[in-house]
Amino acid sequence: MKFEKKVISNLTKCYSCAPLHYNDQDYFLVAAEKVDRCLLFDMNGNQVDTVWEQPGGVMSMVQVPDSNGQFLATHKFYSPNDSKEAKIVIVTPIAKGNWEIRTLVDLPHVHRFDIIRRNGVNYLIACALKSGHEYKDDWSMPGKVYAAVLPDDLSVFNEDHQLELTVIKDNMLKNHGYYKIVESGVETALISADNGVYQFFPPETEGGEWTIEQLLDTPASDASMVDLDGDGEKEMLVLSPFHGDTITIYKKKEGRYKAVYEFEEKADFLHAIYGGMLCGKPVFVIGHRKGKRNLMIFTFNKDTASCEVQIVDEDCGSANCMVINNGKNDVIIAANREIDEVAYYTVEE
């Protein structure tokens, strides 16, 4: 693959990126981890609006299903040691330069969240990295996973009337990684923590129980799944341990995930992860924030029956990444946090 890079913004400590459909057009959002802006771009990488100037602290952004540009976002998660005031907010476009922001729920240390749908019901699933701390780098209070039915009408929620959440799993030490995985037509949540990798299945009917399966018991920072080798079953790529340096691909054998590949290099502070299609091929896109700080693509070569790695960019320090299509090409969007740049990589086969 060939890559053409364009820097579309210099956003301090840019971190989170997400697609947004608004006024019958596709856009994408990029927001900062520290106190800075959230920006809206068109699919060609042109900045078209500033959603907010502050407070930042944005770990996740997710569009409300079937809405016209309304989305949820985390605010005030500035770091694992500065996230006691973190919350999930509702962001609603009113007009250009005017986006209404209201509180959905105060949730200290909320790091990742998503909206997943099953049988017509939307569920909010939210992951708190920890449950509290008393001093810097205190991990004595493990995180939790929360859930709630998300009503179609969010206009009733604000600082004084918040969505009520239920804990569906606790004791999740360093509860960091999240990825949406569609399994047999059902949207599920792949959640990674020091305890391992878990898959959360929403209830079949509203009011039912969540099903939770542990896929791995080894410490993990993030994970994603894609059918990399084309055999009809998804492989799982895992970054480990928490903010770690090891990339491993697991394959399901005899009902259990077993390691079949490990990247020969150590990649310090692994963080960005995408698993899906790129130029018609199943890929994993991985970025790390220390050391060489590369953005890499992992593919499977059927002729040699082996994994191959290609460098997209060097010394960029991606915190998160995603893939879009601008109508002509697939594009990798990367929040290159360590060098304060939003990058737009046009990909050609």
mmCIF file of N, CA, C and O in Angstrom, residues 262-297:
data_model
loop_
_atom_site.group_PDB
_atom_site.id
_atom_site.type_symbol
_atom_site.label_atom_id
_atom_site.label_comp_id
_atom_site.label_asym_id
_atom_site.label_seq_id
_atom_site.Cartn_x
_atom_site.Cartn_y
_atom_site.Cartn_z
ATOM 1 N N GLU A 262 3.591 -13.148 17.179
ATOM 2 C CA GLU A 262 3.989 -12.020 18.015
ATOM 3 C C GLU A 262 4.959 -11.156 17.229
ATOM 4 O O GLU A 262 5.937 -11.663 16.662
ATOM 5 N N PHE A 263 4.667 -9.863 17.171
ATOM 6 C CA PHE A 263 5.530 -8.923 16.461
ATOM 7 C C PHE A 263 6.905 -8.948 17.102
ATOM 8 O O PHE A 263 7.042 -8.847 18.319
ATOM 9 N N GLU A 264 7.947 -9.105 16.258
ATOM 10 C CA GLU A 264 9.291 -9.331 16.801
ATOM 11 C C GLU A 264 9.877 -8.122 17.499
ATOM 12 O O GLU A 264 10.811 -8.238 18.292
ATOM 13 N N GLU A 265 9.342 -6.920 17.227
ATOM 14 C CA GLU A 265 9.850 -5.725 17.885
ATOM 15 C C GLU A 265 8.976 -5.352 19.078
ATOM 16 O O GLU A 265 7.779 -5.633 19.094
ATOM 17 N N LYS A 266 9.587 -4.721 20.056
ATOM 18 C CA LYS A 266 8.831 -4.134 21.143
ATOM 19 C C LYS A 266 8.436 -2.715 20.739
ATOM 20 O O LYS A 266 9.266 -1.960 20.215
ATOM 21 N N ALA A 267 7.181 -2.381 20.932
ATOM 22 C CA ALA A 267 6.648 -1.073 20.540
ATOM 23 C C ALA A 267 6.116 -0.388 21.805
ATOM 24 O O ALA A 267 5.019 -0.701 22.278
ATOM 25 N N ASP A 268 6.898 0.525 22.339
ATOM 26 C CA ASP A 268 6.589 1.119 23.644
ATOM 27 C C ASP A 268 5.300 1.936 23.615
ATOM 28 O O ASP A 268 5.067 2.717 22.689
ATOM 29 N N PHE A 269 4.491 1.762 24.670
ATOM 30 C CA PHE A 269 3.257 2.530 24.893
ATOM 31 C C PHE A 269 2.291 2.335 23.722
ATOM 32 O O PHE A 269 1.845 3.281 23.083
ATOM 33 N N LEU A 270 1.930 1.081 23.457
ATOM 34 C CA LEU A 270 0.947 0.777 22.413
ATOM 35 C C LEU A 270 -0.392 1.399 22.752
ATOM 36 O O LEU A 270 -0.833 1.372 23.902
ATOM 37 N N HIS A 271 -1.077 1.944 21.724
ATOM 38 C CA HIS A 271 -2.325 2.641 22.038
ATOM 39 C C HIS A 271 -3.342 2.647 20.906
ATOM 40 O O HIS A 271 -4.491 2.244 21.096
ATOM 41 N N ALA A 272 -2.987 3.165 19.732
ATOM 42 C CA ALA A 272 -3.962 3.257 18.633
ATOM 43 C C ALA A 272 -4.242 1.871 18.074
ATOM 44 O O ALA A 272 -3.329 1.060 17.894
ATOM 45 N N ILE A 273 -5.522 1.587 17.771
ATOM 46 C CA ILE A 273 -5.878 0.278 17.236
ATOM 47 C C ILE A 273 -7.111 0.396 16.337
ATOM 48 O O ILE A 273 -8.089 1.064 16.683
ATOM 49 N N TYR A 274 -7.013 -0.228 15.171
ATOM 50 C CA TYR A 274 -8.143 -0.362 14.249
ATOM 51 C C TYR A 274 -8.094 -1.760 13.670
ATOM 52 O O TYR A 274 -7.034 -2.234 13.253
ATOM 53 N N GLY A 275 -9.232 -2.420 13.645
ATOM 54 C CA GLY A 275 -9.347 -3.719 12.999
ATOM 55 C C GLY A 275 -10.516 -3.691 12.040
ATOM 56 O O GLY A 275 -11.651 -3.439 12.447
ATOM 57 N N GLY A 276 -10.242 -3.903 10.731
ATOM 58 C CA GLY A 276 -11.319 -3.836 9.747
ATOM 59 C C GLY A 276 -10.756 -3.884 8.346
ATOM 60 O O GLY A 276 -9.646 -4.376 8.116
ATOM 61 N N MET A 277 -11.508 -3.341 7.398
ATOM 62 C CA MET A 277 -11.093 -3.371 5.996
ATOM 63 C C MET A 277 -10.366 -2.086 5.617
ATOM 64 O O MET A 277 -10.700 -0.996 6.079
ATOM 65 N N LEU A 278 -9.364 -2.236 4.758
ATOM 66 C CA LEU A 278 -8.625 -1.107 4.204
ATOM 67 C C LEU A 278 -8.244 -1.483 2.778
ATOM 68 O O LEU A 278 -7.540 -2.470 2.560
ATOM 69 N N CYS A 279 -8.751 -0.711 1.813
ATOM 70 C CA CYS A 279 -8.529 -1.019 0.390
ATOM 71 C C CYS A 279 -8.928 -2.456 0.058
ATOM 72 O O CYS A 279 -8.239 -3.156 -0.692
ATOM 73 N N GLY A 280 -10.032 -2.895 0.638
ATOM 74 C CA GLY A 280 -10.567 -4.218 0.341
ATOM 75 C C GLY A 280 -9.873 -5.362 1.047
ATOM 76 O O GLY A 280 -10.213 -6.529 0.814
ATOM 77 N N LYS A 281 -8.914 -5.050 1.927
ATOM 78 C CA LYS A 281 -8.185 -6.094 2.647
ATOM 79 C C LYS A 281 -8.462 -6.007 4.143
ATOM 80 O O LYS A 281 -8.565 -4.905 4.695
ATOM 81 N N PRO A 282 -8.547 -7.163 4.816
ATOM 82 C CA PRO A 282 -8.635 -7.123 6.278
ATOM 83 C C PRO A 282 -7.280 -6.740 6.869
ATOM 84 O O PRO A 282 -6.242 -7.285 6.468
ATOM 85 N N VAL A 283 -7.281 -5.792 7.779
ATOM 86 C CA VAL A 283 -6.027 -5.285 8.362
ATOM 87 C C VAL A 283 -6.222 -4.960 9.840
ATOM 88 O O VAL A 283 -7.348 -4.791 10.327
ATOM 89 N N PHE A 284 -5.099 -4.863 10.523
ATOM 90 C CA PHE A 284 -5.025 -4.182 11.809
ATOM 91 C C PHE A 284 -4.104 -2.982 11.620
ATOM 92 O O PHE A 284 -3.031 -3.104 11.015
ATOM 93 N N VAL A 285 -4.526 -1.817 12.111
ATOM 94 C CA VAL A 285 -3.677 -0.626 12.124
ATOM 95 C C VAL A 285 -3.340 -0.338 13.581
ATOM 96 O O VAL A 285 -4.238 -0.219 14.414
ATOM 97 N N ILE A 286 -2.049 -0.234 13.878
ATOM 98 C CA ILE A 286 -1.582 -0.110 15.255
ATOM 99 C C ILE A 286 -0.600 1.055 15.365
ATOM 100 O O ILE A 286 0.280 1.220 14.514
ATOM 101 N N GLY A 287 -0.732 1.834 16.447
ATOM 102 C CA GLY A 287 0.197 2.922 16.706
ATOM 103 C C GLY A 287 0.683 2.895 18.141
ATOM 104 O O GLY A 287 -0.034 2.442 19.042
ATOM 105 N N HIS A 288 1.910 3.383 18.354
ATOM 106 C CA HIS A 288 2.423 3.444 19.734
ATOM 107 C C HIS A 288 3.055 4.801 19.996
ATOM 108 O O HIS A 288 3.484 5.507 19.070
ATOM 109 N N ARG A 289 3.101 5.176 21.276
ATOM 110 C CA ARG A 289 3.346 6.568 21.669
ATOM 111 C C ARG A 289 4.735 6.838 22.246
ATOM 112 O O ARG A 289 5.046 7.975 22.602
ATOM 113 N N LYS A 290 5.583 5.813 22.371
ATOM 114 C CA LYS A 290 6.963 6.016 22.816
ATOM 115 C C LYS A 290 7.897 5.209 21.935
ATOM 116 O O LYS A 290 7.454 4.409 21.111
ATOM 117 N N GLY A 291 9.196 5.391 22.111
ATOM 118 C CA GLY A 291 10.161 4.680 21.273
ATOM 119 C C GLY A 291 10.121 5.200 19.853
ATOM 120 O O GLY A 291 10.199 6.407 19.607
ATOM 121 N N LYS A 292 9.956 4.293 18.885
ATOM 122 C CA LYS A 292 9.914 4.699 17.472
ATOM 123 C C LYS A 292 8.633 5.446 17.118
ATOM 124 O O LYS A 292 8.573 6.150 16.115
ATOM 125 N N ARG A 293 7.583 5.255 17.906
ATOM 126 C CA ARG A 293 6.292 5.961 17.748
ATOM 127 C C ARG A 293 5.722 5.786 16.336
ATOM 128 O O ARG A 293 5.222 6.727 15.723
ATOM 129 N N ASN A 294 5.777 4.564 15.831
ATOM 130 C CA ASN A 294 5.322 4.275 14.470
ATOM 131 C C ASN A 294 3.824 4.016 14.401
ATOM 132 O O ASN A 294 3.193 3.598 15.381
ATOM 133 N N LEU A 295 3.264 4.245 13.209
ATOM 134 C CA LEU A 295 1.918 3.792 12.857
ATOM 135 C C LEU A 295 2.103 2.681 11.829
ATOM 136 O O LEU A 295 2.769 2.882 10.807
ATOM 137 N N MET A 296 1.531 1.488 12.102
ATOM 138 C CA MET A 296 1.834 0.290 11.317
ATOM 139 C C MET A 296 0.564 -0.413 10.852
ATOM 140 O O MET A 296 -0.479 -0.321 11.511
ATOM 141 N N ILE A 297 0.677 -1.137 9.751
ATOM 142 C CA ILE A 297 -0.414 -1.967 9.242
ATOM 143 C C ILE A 297 0.024 -3.429 9.246
ATOM 144 O O ILE A 297 1.100 -3.762 8.748
#
